Structure formats: structure tokens, C-alpha cells
Amino acid sequence: MASKQQILEAIRRQSVAPVEHPGVEGPWITYDDAPAQFAAALESVGGLCHFVADLPAVNAALAEIPEFSAAQRIYSSVPEIGGANVDMASIDNPHALDDVDFAVFSGEVAVAENAAVWVTDEHVRHKVVYFLSQHLALVVRRSQLVDNMRQAFEKIEFRAGRFGVFISGPSKTADIEQSLVVGAHGARSLHVFVVE
Amino acid sequence: MSHSGVDHPRLAAEFVKNDSRAHWHDQALWFVRAKRDKAAQSLPEWETLRERASQIKRNVSANLADYLEEFEANATKMGATVHWARDAAEHNQIVLGLLERHNAKRVVKSKSMLTEECHLNPFLERHGLNVVDTDLGEWIVQLRNEPPSHIVLPAIHIKKEEVGELFHRKIGTDSGASDPTYLARAARKRLREEFLAADAGITGVNFAIAETGGIVVCTNEGNADLGTSLPKLHIACMGIEKLIPRADDLSVFLRLLARSATGQPITTYSSHFHGPREGCEMHIVLVDNGRSNILGSDEFRRSLNCIRCGACMNTCPVFRRSGGHSYKTAVPGPIGSILAPSRDAQQYASLPFACSLCGSCSDVCPVKIDLHHQLLTWRREITVRGHLPWTKRVSMKMARIVLVRPAIYRMAGFLLRKVVLRMPRALLYNPWNAWGKSRDLPPPPKQTFRQIYQQRHGK
Ligand code: SF4
């Protein structure tokens, strides 16, 4: 505690002229065709966007994805998505989830400017699956698609113990000679389903 | 420059000795700079965003103590434990204490420039812990037993053939293999084992939110997330300047960070932690280590705005041609050349001179730090404090004597044209002529400026 007092005193001893917080209101960028912008942004970061009419259509589209068809262990946080065979609720130790091949989650907000999708660990007992699963699909409602990050933060709330992450594309690295390699530590592919 | 200090010119000379590698390094960074430009141009509000970010950060500096207390109170409410460290040693001790209390032996780390600054890895290793850097670039330099050469691209100085050779020796990849995808996959496999076996995860912090008590960590690889969602202990280490007032401020900073760093519209993962997972512990270590001092300086305060995007390094003509290791400091490049002398002006006296004052760094900085002005100010400081090497000191004195006395100036010009430039090369390009090391003096003009002026305007 002595350190805390010393640091705070050292800071307060410095005289720094006041500066107003400027606020975060725009005008910020908006798009005539936000879904098209989202899809283009997602493609540019290595992901794939599918526009579908309803949840059954997600199932049909998933069946077309080779990584999904080949997957042995599938987790889904969306009850309507078929084929899931990993029951997270019955697993106490997150380490036991290291063999998940494909995971499907629902996203809360999708951002057109950067293809980010906001997901949380609400109703997801082990958030590690977001990162441990070999392949990932996120399902988000068309009504949850916004233009920019300012609008996204208007929709987001933070609560104790709640983890949330913007995911934009599959995991990647360019640490070897700046060559892009998709699939660093996290998901090796990412599909986003925008449901009407 | 002083005898014990970092000799940037000598270290840079070593780097450029390998001409093709120096060019390759230069090109690689320029490529990243070009991507940054494209990303910035995709937003009409780019300059407004920079202005906002700068002002928010200055607002933080003006109220830092209050925001830190607010952050601690809210983070505690969220279930995290906040620790305070005055310096690197105290920080390392706190981290070690936490690991020992949890009986942790194996630690996975994601990128944190603060822990580099504090030399945490060697400290923990000395105490018998196994520490693995899990960012691919950081893991590569760790396996090579060297520090990162860049804050965002830690292995930018290494060729893929060298990575291939390293991995062959250390993790048994095929001999001669240098395909980046093959190598990255091998690393993925190996580091997954490390994540699954880890007892604790250490991360850095990109932003800490006073209003909510949360922290935000940005990565592309997902390593910070794997490292914190498997083991039961998460330790997040941050400098006290990483505070932002409100969660909404992220809508400014997250738009700037990745675009400035690599030209991506946002990092793959921007993870928001508000307290630990159920049954787990989360500790946040707030570190001063000289920052409260910088806060007191009107000239250098704004260097605390830095969000560690690396853009000033990618654009800097000196950094690109001399390599990050030539700075001998955890944060190199333009911003590093300001922060390092703030800690030890004598030791890092040469760094503010590793600059052409072109101002490109200030132009790209997403939080509008007046980098090249601060570098110039540091030069003056270093001169006033007497940390200049004697060659520079003497030549500056001489220049002053000559420049303020027209007669001597004229005489010197005459000597230069008629005598000096006719001297034998060996005499002219002597060891004290640093300027002439890789350049030739231009041929002397036939007439002086004064002669031309007098001719044109008569007497
Ligand atoms: S000084 Fe500016 S450009 Fe350089 S790393 Fe910091 S934020 Fe980026």
C-alpha cells in the first residue's frame, strides 16, 4: 500500500494543466450498404460472410463447408444449429475441450467498418472454445449490424466476470518475414452468418 | 556515446554492413507503413480521430491519479486484485510472489512491452520458472536468446531461412524448410502444448478503463486469450499511462491502433476482461517506473500518450536502416529515443541524435505525439547536461566560433575550397570525420555565395 500512496503522491505533485475530455461523438463513417461493406471487410481479413434468411438456412450453409463436414467434435451455443456433439455444461475442466474441431457461437454486434463481431461468455461456460476450436462460425442478426465502432459500443455493456471480445477474421500472424499465415494460435477459419 | 552508454552510430554501422539485409529490412517496414497509409485513407475522419485520441490521452495525464483510483475501485468490484509497483524490481517481485503463491511452474506470456522493460523473463527464470513467450515473433526471438527488435513485429529482422534453421534445431522441423505456413503450423502445434500445460498466464494491457475497471488486450494470434482461459491465474502487467477514462473511448482507440500498426482495420482479437473467470484469479499490476517523472515535464509529457502501435518505427528512415537492436532499449525507434533518455540521459544520450528530424514519425502517430520536436528538445537537454561525446562537443564549439565571426567564416571557406579539398583522401577522411564515413564531400563551387551576390548586385 505504501507504493500506491507514493505513486499517487508523485503524480499529484506534478502540475498538469487541465484538459477537457473531448467526447466520442462523430460524425463517424456510415455506409450506404453496410452488409456489403461488412462482407468485404471480412474477406479482407481472411473470413467469409454468408447472408441467410433464417437459422435453418445456416444449417444448410454449414453443411457446404468442408471443415464443418469433416469435423468430429462440434460445439454450438446456438440451439438450432445441428450436428453439435460437445456438451460444454457437463465439462468441468476447459482443458478437456482441446479437441473441438468446429464451434458455432452467436454474436451480439457486427461492425461494418472492420468486420469485428462482438461475442461474450454469457451462456458459454468455457470461453476457451472461442480460441481453441480449429474452426469458428459466428451467427449474427442483420438488425445487429452497425456501421462503426462508436455505434457498436453503444450496444455493449460490461458486467463483473463477463468476458467479451471483438473477433475480426480468423487468427493470423505475419511474424515470419511479413508473410501472412492464417491460423496462428486461434481459429484457422472464420465464417460469419448474417441472418435476416 | 559516452563510454558506458549506448553507441547507436556504431551499432547502426554494424547493421548496415550487411547491405542487402539492411535494404530488405528497410523494404519490409516500408511495406507495413504503406499498408498503414491505405488503412488511414479509408476513413475520412482519420485526422479527427487522431485529434480526439490525443485529447483523451492528455485528459488522462491531467487526471491520472484520480483515474487510477477509480480504476482500482472498479477493477476490485469486478473481482480483480490491483497491485502497485514503483519500479521494475517491485513489479517483478509482485509477479513472482503471485506465481509462487499459486505454486505455478510453467508460465505462458503474451506480448507485453512493459515486462520487456522490466526484464521480467530473466528474473523469473532465475527463480526457476519456465516462461514461454507465445506471440510467434516473440517466441522466435526468445528461442534465439535475444530481445525483440520492434514492439509490434518482434522478429522483423530475421529471415525465414533463419527461422527454419532455428525451428529445425529446437523443435525438429524438417531441415532446410523455410515456408512460413509450415513453420507457423509447427509453432502452433508446439505452443498449444504449452498453453495446455501452463499454470499461469501473463499478459500486457493495451487499455485499462477507469469507469468499468476492465482491461483490453489486442492480439492477432489469439495467444493472450488461450493463455488466460486455460490456467486459473491471470496476471496483467501495465504502465500507469495505459488508462482511459471510459469504455466508449475505445471506439476511438480501437479504430486507430491496428490501422496504425499493421494496416488492419482492427486486430483479430480485442479482448475485454472484467474480472476473473469463475473459480480463477485475475491480478493487475500497475507500474510507474519513471512515468510519474515524465508526467511532470511539459516538454516530454505527451510521450506518455503512446499506445505502442509501432508506426513511428515503420516510417523512421533511421530505424528502417539501423534495426531495432541498435537502440538497446525495450522500446526502440523515435518514441524509444524519447522514453529511454527520460530514464537515463547519459546512458541513452546517442538516441535522440539517431534522427534526421524529417518529422515523419509525428505525421503518422495516431495520438499526435510531437515526436520530432521532443527529439530535438532532448538533443538540447543532452548538450546542456554535458552528455555529448567530445568529438561532437568540440566540433559544435568550433562551428559556433566560425559562424558568429564573418571574417573567420570567410577565411574558413577559403581554406576549405583551396586547401582542405585538395588534401589527400587519407588525411581528409580520417577517423574523426564521421560525416565522411560513407559519403564524399561535394566538389567545391567555383565561386562563393558572396562573390555571386556581389556580381549580381554590383557593389
Ligand atoms: S509514439 Fe505514436 S506512432 Fe510511435 S508507437 Fe507510440 S503511438 Fe505509435
Short mmCIF file of N, CA and C and ligand atoms in Angstrom, two decimals, chain B residues 151 260 303 305-313 331 334-335 361 364-369 371, ligand 1:
data_model
loop_
_atom_site.label_atom_id
_atom_site.label_comp_id
_atom_site.label_asym_id
_atom_site.label_seq_id
_atom_site.Cartn_x
_atom_site.Cartn_y
_atom_site.Cartn_z
N ILE B 151 8.41 -3.30 -31.47
CA ILE B 151 7.39 -3.57 -30.45
C ILE B 151 6.17 -4.30 -30.99
N SER B 260 -2.93 1.84 -37.55
CA SER B 260 -1.60 2.46 -37.49
C SER B 260 -0.50 1.41 -37.42
N SER B 303 4.79 12.18 -24.42
CA SER B 303 5.31 10.87 -24.79
C SER B 303 4.53 9.77 -24.05
N ASN B 305 1.41 9.56 -24.05
CA ASN B 305 0.21 9.26 -24.84
C ASN B 305 0.35 7.96 -25.64
N CYS B 306 1.57 7.52 -25.80
CA CYS B 306 1.88 6.44 -26.75
C CYS B 306 1.02 5.20 -26.52
N ILE B 307 0.43 4.67 -27.59
CA ILE B 307 -0.34 3.43 -27.49
C ILE B 307 0.43 2.26 -28.10
N ARG B 308 1.73 2.45 -28.33
CA ARG B 308 2.63 1.36 -28.75
C ARG B 308 2.18 0.68 -30.05
N CYS B 309 1.86 1.50 -31.05
CA CYS B 309 1.43 0.93 -32.33
C CYS B 309 2.61 0.62 -33.23
N GLY B 310 3.74 1.27 -33.00
CA GLY B 310 4.93 0.99 -33.81
C GLY B 310 5.00 1.77 -35.12
N ALA B 311 4.00 2.58 -35.42
CA ALA B 311 4.01 3.29 -36.71
C ALA B 311 5.23 4.19 -36.86
N CYS B 312 5.65 4.83 -35.76
CA CYS B 312 6.80 5.74 -35.88
C CYS B 312 8.06 4.97 -36.23
N MET B 313 8.14 3.70 -35.84
CA MET B 313 9.31 2.89 -36.20
C MET B 313 9.27 2.52 -37.67
N VAL B 331 11.78 -0.40 -25.91
CA VAL B 331 11.03 0.34 -26.93
C VAL B 331 12.04 1.12 -27.75
N PRO B 334 11.75 6.15 -32.76
CA PRO B 334 11.54 7.53 -32.32
C PRO B 334 10.99 7.63 -30.90
N ILE B 335 9.92 6.92 -30.57
CA ILE B 335 9.36 7.06 -29.23
C ILE B 335 10.33 6.51 -28.19
N CYS B 361 7.59 10.65 -38.23
CA CYS B 361 7.01 9.97 -37.06
C CYS B 361 5.82 10.77 -36.52
N VAL B 364 2.63 10.31 -38.60
CA VAL B 364 1.85 9.07 -38.57
C VAL B 364 1.32 8.74 -37.17
N CYS B 365 1.85 9.36 -36.14
CA CYS B 365 1.49 8.96 -34.78
C CYS B 365 -0.01 9.13 -34.53
N PRO B 366 -0.71 8.05 -34.18
CA PRO B 366 -2.17 8.12 -34.03
C PRO B 366 -2.63 8.97 -32.85
N VAL B 367 -1.73 9.23 -31.91
CA VAL B 367 -2.12 10.06 -30.77
C VAL B 367 -1.40 11.41 -30.82
N LYS B 368 -0.86 11.72 -32.00
CA LYS B 368 -0.29 13.04 -32.28
C LYS B 368 0.77 13.47 -31.29
N ILE B 369 1.68 12.57 -30.97
CA ILE B 369 2.82 12.99 -30.15
C ILE B 369 3.76 13.78 -31.06
N LEU B 371 6.70 13.97 -31.83
CA LEU B 371 7.93 13.19 -31.62
C LEU B 371 9.20 13.94 -32.02
S1 SF4 C 1 4.77 7.26 -30.47
FE1 SF4 C 1 2.89 7.26 -31.69
S2 SF4 C 1 3.49 6.24 -33.59
FE2 SF4 C 1 5.08 5.74 -32.10
S3 SF4 C 1 4.43 3.79 -31.20
FE3 SF4 C 1 3.63 5.43 -29.88
S4 SF4 C 1 1.56 5.79 -30.63
FE4 SF4 C 1 2.62 4.66 -32.24
#
